[in-house]
Each structure stands twice: as C-alpha cells, then as structure tokens.
mmCIF file of C-alpha atoms in Angstrom:
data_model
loop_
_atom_site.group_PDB
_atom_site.id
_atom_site.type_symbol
_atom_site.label_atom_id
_atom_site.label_comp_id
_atom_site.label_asym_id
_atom_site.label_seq_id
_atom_site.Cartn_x
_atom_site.Cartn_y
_atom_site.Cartn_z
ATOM 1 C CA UNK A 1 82.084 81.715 52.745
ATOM 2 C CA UNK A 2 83.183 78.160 54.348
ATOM 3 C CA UNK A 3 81.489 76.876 57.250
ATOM 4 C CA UNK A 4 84.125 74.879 59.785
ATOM 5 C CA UNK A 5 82.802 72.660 62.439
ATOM 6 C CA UNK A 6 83.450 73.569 66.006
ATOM 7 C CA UNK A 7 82.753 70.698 68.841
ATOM 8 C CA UNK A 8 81.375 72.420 72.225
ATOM 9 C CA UNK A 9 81.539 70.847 75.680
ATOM 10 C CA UNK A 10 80.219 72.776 78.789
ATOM 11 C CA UNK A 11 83.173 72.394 81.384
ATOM 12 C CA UNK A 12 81.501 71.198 84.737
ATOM 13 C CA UNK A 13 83.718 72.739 87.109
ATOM 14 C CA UNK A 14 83.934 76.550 85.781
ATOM 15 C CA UNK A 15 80.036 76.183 84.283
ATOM 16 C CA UNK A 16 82.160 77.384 80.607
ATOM 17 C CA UNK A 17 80.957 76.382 77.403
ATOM 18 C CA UNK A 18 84.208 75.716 75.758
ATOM 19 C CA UNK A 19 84.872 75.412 71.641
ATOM 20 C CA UNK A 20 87.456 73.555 69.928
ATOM 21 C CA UNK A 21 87.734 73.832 66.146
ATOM 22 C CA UNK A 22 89.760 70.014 65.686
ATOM 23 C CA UNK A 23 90.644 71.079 61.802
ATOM 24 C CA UNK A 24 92.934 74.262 62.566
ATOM 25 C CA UNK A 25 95.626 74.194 65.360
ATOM 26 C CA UNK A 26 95.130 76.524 67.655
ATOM 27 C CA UNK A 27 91.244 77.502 67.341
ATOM 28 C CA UNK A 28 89.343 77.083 70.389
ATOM 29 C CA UNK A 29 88.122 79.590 73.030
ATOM 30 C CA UNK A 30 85.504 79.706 75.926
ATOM 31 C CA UNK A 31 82.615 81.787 76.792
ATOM 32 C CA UNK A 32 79.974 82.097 79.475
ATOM 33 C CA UNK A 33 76.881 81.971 77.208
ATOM 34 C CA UNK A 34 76.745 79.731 73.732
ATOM 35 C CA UNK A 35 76.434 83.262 72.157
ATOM 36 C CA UNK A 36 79.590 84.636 73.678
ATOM 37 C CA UNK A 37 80.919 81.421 72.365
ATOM 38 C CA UNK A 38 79.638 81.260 68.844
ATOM 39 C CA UNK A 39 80.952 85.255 68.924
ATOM 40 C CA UNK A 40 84.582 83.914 70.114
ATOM 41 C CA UNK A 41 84.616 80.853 68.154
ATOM 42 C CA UNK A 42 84.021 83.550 65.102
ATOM 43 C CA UNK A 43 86.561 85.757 65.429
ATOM 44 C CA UNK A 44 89.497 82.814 66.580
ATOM 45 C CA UNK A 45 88.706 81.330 62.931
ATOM 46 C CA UNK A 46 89.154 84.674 61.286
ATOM 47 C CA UNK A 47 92.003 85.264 62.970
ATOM 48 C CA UNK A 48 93.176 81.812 62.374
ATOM 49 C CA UNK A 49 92.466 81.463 58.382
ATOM 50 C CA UNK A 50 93.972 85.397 57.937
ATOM 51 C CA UNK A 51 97.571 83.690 58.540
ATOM 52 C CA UNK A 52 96.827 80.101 56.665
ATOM 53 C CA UNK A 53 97.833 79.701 53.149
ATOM 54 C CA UNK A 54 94.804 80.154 51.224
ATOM 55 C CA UNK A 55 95.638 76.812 49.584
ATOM 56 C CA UNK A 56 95.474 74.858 52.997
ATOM 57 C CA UNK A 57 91.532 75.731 53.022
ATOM 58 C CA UNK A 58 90.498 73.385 50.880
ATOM 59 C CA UNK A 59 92.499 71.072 53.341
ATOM 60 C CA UNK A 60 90.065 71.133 55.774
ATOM 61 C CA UNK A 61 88.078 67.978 56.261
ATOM 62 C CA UNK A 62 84.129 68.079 55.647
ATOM 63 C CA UNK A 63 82.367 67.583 58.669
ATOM 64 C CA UNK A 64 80.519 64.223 59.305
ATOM 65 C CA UNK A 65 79.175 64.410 62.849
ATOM 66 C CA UNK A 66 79.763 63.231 66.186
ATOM 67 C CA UNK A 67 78.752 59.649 67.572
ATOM 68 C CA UNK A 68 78.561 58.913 71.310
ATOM 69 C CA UNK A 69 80.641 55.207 71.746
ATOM 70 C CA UNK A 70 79.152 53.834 75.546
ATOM 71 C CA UNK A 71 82.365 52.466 77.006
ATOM 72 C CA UNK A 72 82.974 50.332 80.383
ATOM 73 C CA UNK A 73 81.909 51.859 83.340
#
C-alpha cells in the first residue's frame, strides 16, 4: 500500500474543503466535511493509479511537507 500526499484548503466562499493530490494530474475533489473529503480524495487516487503504468508509481515524489513563506502585504 503507498501513501500519496494530498494538500487541503477550505475554500472561503463555498465553506468546501477542497483536495489536490500535486503528484498525479487530475486528482483532486471537494467535500463538505474533511471525512467526505478524505472518502473522495480515496477513491479519485484509486481511480487515478487503476489507469497509470504501474512503473510510473515509483515516480511519485516522497512527501516533505508544507512551509508557510510570509510575503508583502
């Protein structure tokens, strides 16, 4: 089993929590509650990685982590 980082923002005008998987094109959804999401998030990837090569997996970058840069304004 791989485990694929997912970055989640909460959009502030539909109140969404919104998932974006950066390493596979194509891989984000939304949901109402972070479980809906996680749930969403879930099935996207397995629909995602049953049409990648099996080869490209091991293309997918390890996850670091995320740093906040304070910019300007």
């Amino acid at each position: 089993m791989k485990k694929i980082a997912a970055y989640i923002e909460k959009d502030s005008e539909t109140g969404l929590y919104v998932g974006i998987v950066p390493a596979i094109s194509g891989a984000h959804t939304q949901g109402e509650t972070l479980d809906e999401l996680y749930k969403n998030l879930k099935e996207v990837l397995e629909l995602c990685l049953e049409e990648m090569d099996p080869e490209s997996l091991n293309e997918i970058p390890e996850f670091v982590g995320i740093q906040e840069i304070e910019v300007g304004r």
